[in-house]
Coordinates of C-alpha atoms in Angstrom, one line a residue:
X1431 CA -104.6 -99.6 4.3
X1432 CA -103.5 -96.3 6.0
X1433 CA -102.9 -93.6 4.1
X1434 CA -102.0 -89.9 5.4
X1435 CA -102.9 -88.0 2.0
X1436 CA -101.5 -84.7 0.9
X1437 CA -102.9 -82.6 -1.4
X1438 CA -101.4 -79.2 -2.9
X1439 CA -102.6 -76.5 -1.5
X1440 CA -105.1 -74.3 -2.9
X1441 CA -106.9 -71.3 -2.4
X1442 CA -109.9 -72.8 -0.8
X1443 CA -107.0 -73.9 2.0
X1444 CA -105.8 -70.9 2.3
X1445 CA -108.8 -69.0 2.9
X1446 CA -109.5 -72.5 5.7
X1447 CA -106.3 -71.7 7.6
X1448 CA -105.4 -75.5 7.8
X1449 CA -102.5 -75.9 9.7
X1450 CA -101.5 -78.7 7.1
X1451 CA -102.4 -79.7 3.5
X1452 CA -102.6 -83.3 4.5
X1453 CA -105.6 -85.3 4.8
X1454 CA -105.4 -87.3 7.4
X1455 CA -107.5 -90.6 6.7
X1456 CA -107.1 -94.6 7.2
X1457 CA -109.1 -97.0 5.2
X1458 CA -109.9 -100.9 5.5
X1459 CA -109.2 -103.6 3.5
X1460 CA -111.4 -104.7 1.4
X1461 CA -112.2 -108.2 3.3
X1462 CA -114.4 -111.4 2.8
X1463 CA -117.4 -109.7 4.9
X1464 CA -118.4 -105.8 5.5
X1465 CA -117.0 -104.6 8.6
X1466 CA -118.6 -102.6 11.3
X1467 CA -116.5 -99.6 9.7
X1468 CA -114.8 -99.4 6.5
X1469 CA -112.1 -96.8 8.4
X1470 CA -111.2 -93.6 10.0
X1471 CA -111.0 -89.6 10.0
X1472 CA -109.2 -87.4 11.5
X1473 CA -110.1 -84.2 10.7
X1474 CA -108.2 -80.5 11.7
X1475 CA -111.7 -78.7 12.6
X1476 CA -115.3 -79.3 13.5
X1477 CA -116.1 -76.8 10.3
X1478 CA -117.5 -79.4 8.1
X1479 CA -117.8 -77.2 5.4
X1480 CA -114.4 -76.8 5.1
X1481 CA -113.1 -80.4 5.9
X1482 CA -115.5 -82.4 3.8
X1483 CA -114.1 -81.1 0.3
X1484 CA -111.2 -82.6 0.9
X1485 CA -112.2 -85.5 2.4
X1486 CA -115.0 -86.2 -1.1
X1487 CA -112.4 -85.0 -3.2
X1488 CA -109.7 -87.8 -2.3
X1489 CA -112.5 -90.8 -1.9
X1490 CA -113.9 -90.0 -5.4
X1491 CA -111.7 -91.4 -7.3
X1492 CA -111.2 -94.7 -4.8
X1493 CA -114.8 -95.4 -4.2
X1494 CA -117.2 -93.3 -6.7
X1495 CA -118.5 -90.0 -7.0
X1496 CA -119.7 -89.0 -3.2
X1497 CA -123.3 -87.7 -3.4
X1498 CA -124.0 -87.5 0.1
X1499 CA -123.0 -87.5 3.3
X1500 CA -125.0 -87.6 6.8
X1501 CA -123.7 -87.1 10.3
X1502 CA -125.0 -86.6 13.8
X1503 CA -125.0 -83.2 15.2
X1504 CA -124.3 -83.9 18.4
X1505 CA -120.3 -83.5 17.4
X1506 CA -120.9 -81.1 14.2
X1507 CA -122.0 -77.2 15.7
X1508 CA -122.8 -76.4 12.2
X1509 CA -124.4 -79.4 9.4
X1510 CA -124.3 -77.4 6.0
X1511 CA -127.1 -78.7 3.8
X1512 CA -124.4 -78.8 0.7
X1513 CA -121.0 -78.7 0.1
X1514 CA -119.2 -78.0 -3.2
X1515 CA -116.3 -80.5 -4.1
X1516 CA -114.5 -80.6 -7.1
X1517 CA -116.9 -79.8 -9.6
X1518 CA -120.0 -81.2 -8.0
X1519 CA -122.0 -80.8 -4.7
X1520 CA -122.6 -82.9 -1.6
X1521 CA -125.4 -83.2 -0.1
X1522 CA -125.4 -83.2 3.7
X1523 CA -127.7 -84.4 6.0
X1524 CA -128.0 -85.5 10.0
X1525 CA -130.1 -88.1 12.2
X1526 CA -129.7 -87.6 15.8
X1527 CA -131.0 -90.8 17.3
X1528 CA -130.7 -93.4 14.2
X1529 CA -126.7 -92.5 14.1
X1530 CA -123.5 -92.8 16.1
X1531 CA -122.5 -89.7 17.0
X1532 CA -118.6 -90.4 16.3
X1533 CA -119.3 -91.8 12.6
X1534 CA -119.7 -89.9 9.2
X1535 CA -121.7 -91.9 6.6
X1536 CA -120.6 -91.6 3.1
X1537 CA -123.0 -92.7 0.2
X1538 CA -122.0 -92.4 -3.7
X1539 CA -124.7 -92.8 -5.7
X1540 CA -125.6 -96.4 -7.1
X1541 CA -121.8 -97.7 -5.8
X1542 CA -122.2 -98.3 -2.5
X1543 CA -122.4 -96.9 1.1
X1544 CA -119.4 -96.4 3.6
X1545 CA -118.9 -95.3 7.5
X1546 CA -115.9 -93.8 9.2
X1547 CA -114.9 -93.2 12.5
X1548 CA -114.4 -89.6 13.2
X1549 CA -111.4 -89.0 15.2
X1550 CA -112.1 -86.2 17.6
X1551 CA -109.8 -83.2 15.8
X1552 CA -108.4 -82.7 19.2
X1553 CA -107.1 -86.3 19.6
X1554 CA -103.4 -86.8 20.9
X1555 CA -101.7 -88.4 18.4
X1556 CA -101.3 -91.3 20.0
X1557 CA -104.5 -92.2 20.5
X1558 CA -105.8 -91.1 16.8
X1559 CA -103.1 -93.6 15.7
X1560 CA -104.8 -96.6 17.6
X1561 CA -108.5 -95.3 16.9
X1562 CA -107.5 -95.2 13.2
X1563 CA -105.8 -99.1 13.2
X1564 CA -108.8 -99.9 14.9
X1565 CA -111.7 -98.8 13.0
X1566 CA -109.6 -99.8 9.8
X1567 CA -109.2 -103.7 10.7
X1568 CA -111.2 -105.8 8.3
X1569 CA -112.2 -107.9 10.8
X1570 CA -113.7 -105.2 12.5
X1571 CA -116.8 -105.1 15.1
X1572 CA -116.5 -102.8 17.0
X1573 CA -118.8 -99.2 16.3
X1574 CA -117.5 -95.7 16.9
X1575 CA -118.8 -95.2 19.9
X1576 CA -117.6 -98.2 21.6
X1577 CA -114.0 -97.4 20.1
X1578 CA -114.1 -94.2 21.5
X1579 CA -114.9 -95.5 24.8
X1580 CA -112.3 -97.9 24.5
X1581 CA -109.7 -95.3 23.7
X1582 CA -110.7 -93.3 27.2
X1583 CA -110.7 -96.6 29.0
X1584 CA -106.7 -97.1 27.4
X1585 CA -106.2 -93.4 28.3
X1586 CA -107.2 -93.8 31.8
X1587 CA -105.1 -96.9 32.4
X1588 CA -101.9 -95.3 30.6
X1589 CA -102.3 -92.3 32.8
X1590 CA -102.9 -94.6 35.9
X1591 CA -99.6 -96.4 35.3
X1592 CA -97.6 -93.5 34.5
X1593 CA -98.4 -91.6 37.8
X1594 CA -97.8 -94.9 39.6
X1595 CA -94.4 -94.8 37.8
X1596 CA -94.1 -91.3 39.0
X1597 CA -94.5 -92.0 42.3
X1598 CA -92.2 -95.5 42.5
X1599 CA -89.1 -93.0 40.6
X1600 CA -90.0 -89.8 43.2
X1601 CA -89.5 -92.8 46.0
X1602 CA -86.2 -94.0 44.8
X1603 CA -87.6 -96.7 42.9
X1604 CA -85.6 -96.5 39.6
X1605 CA -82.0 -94.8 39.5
X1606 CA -81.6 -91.6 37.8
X1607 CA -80.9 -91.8 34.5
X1608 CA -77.9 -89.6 34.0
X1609 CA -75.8 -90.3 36.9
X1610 CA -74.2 -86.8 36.8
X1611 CA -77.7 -85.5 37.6
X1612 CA -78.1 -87.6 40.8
X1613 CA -77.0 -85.8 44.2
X1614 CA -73.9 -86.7 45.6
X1615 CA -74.3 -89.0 48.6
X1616 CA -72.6 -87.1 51.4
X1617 CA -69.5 -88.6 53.1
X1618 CA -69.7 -88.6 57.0
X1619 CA -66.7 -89.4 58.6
X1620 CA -66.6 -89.9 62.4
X1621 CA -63.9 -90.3 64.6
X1622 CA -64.1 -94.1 65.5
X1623 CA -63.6 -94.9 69.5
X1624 CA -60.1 -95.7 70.7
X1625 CA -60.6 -99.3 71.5
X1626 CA -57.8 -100.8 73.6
X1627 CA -56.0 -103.8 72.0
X1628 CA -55.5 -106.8 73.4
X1629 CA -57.1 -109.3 76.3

């Protein structure tokens, strides 16, 4: 399931300076066997403190009351030790080695645990879109980490074609697309040689 949320905004956002009330989040399938990662999230900042709320607020309801939440620092310049959400507080916490660093663990509290991909805020578009499909396929198993790589290996190889394409169109390989924007080809006309008739 992918799901762009919005939410109304409030005061809190406000005082955030999101560019956007949406949340933007993609979540798997609930499937036969656990995958790797149970989805995606793509959030507008680094500043946990102010992207988690919205983020706990909107799982809640779907997968129980979120009571904690650990990350690796490595991404995060700040880990809060708690963040307030609707009512209640999360408690945040961080393991360097033990954790991929492109994964947020969510745990509610006898319900269950959960782990998303966190699409770097900076992210084209583009490649958020796949990163989220990805880490949201139920079949899943692939980790962060490797999908992130992935997604600099497709990056790489998209930019590699398109300067090749560049360069084939700057040799003439492909005709302008607007003809009226092509140069005129000039017109040479040469006096021909008298040729004598006849023999």
């Amino acid at each position: 399931m992918t799901a762009t949320i919005s939410l109304p905004p409030t005061a809190e956002a406000d005082d955030r300076s999101f560019s956007s009330s949406s949340l933007r989040l993609s979540l798997a399938p609930a499937g036969p066997a656990p995958a790797l990662l149970d989805g995606a999230w793509w959030p507008r900042s680094r500043d946990l403190g102010a992207e988690l709320p919205s983020l706990a607020a909107v799982l809640d309801p779907l997968w129980g009351r979120i009571t904690r939440v650990t990350v690796n620092p490595t991404h995060w310049p700040v880990v809060p030790r708690k963040v307030p959400v609707a009512g209640h507080v999360v408690k945040v916490g961080w393991f360097l080695a033990e954790q991929d660093p492109h994964e947020l663990m969510l745990l509610s509290y006898r319900t269950g645990r959960w782990n998303l991909l966190v699409v770097p805020p900076q992210t084209a578009s583009v490649s958020a879109a796949w990163l989220m499909a990805a880490a949201s396929d139920p079949l899943g198993t692939s980790t962060a980490s490797r999908l992130m790589e992935e997604a600099a290996r497709l990056r790489t190889v998209d930019a590699a074609d398109r300067s090749v394409v560049e360069v084939w169109d700057s040799e003439g390989g492909h005709e302008a697309r607007d003809p009226a924007a092509r140069p005129p080809i000039p017109t040479v006309t040469a006096a021909m040689p008298h040729q004598p008739m006849g023999r």
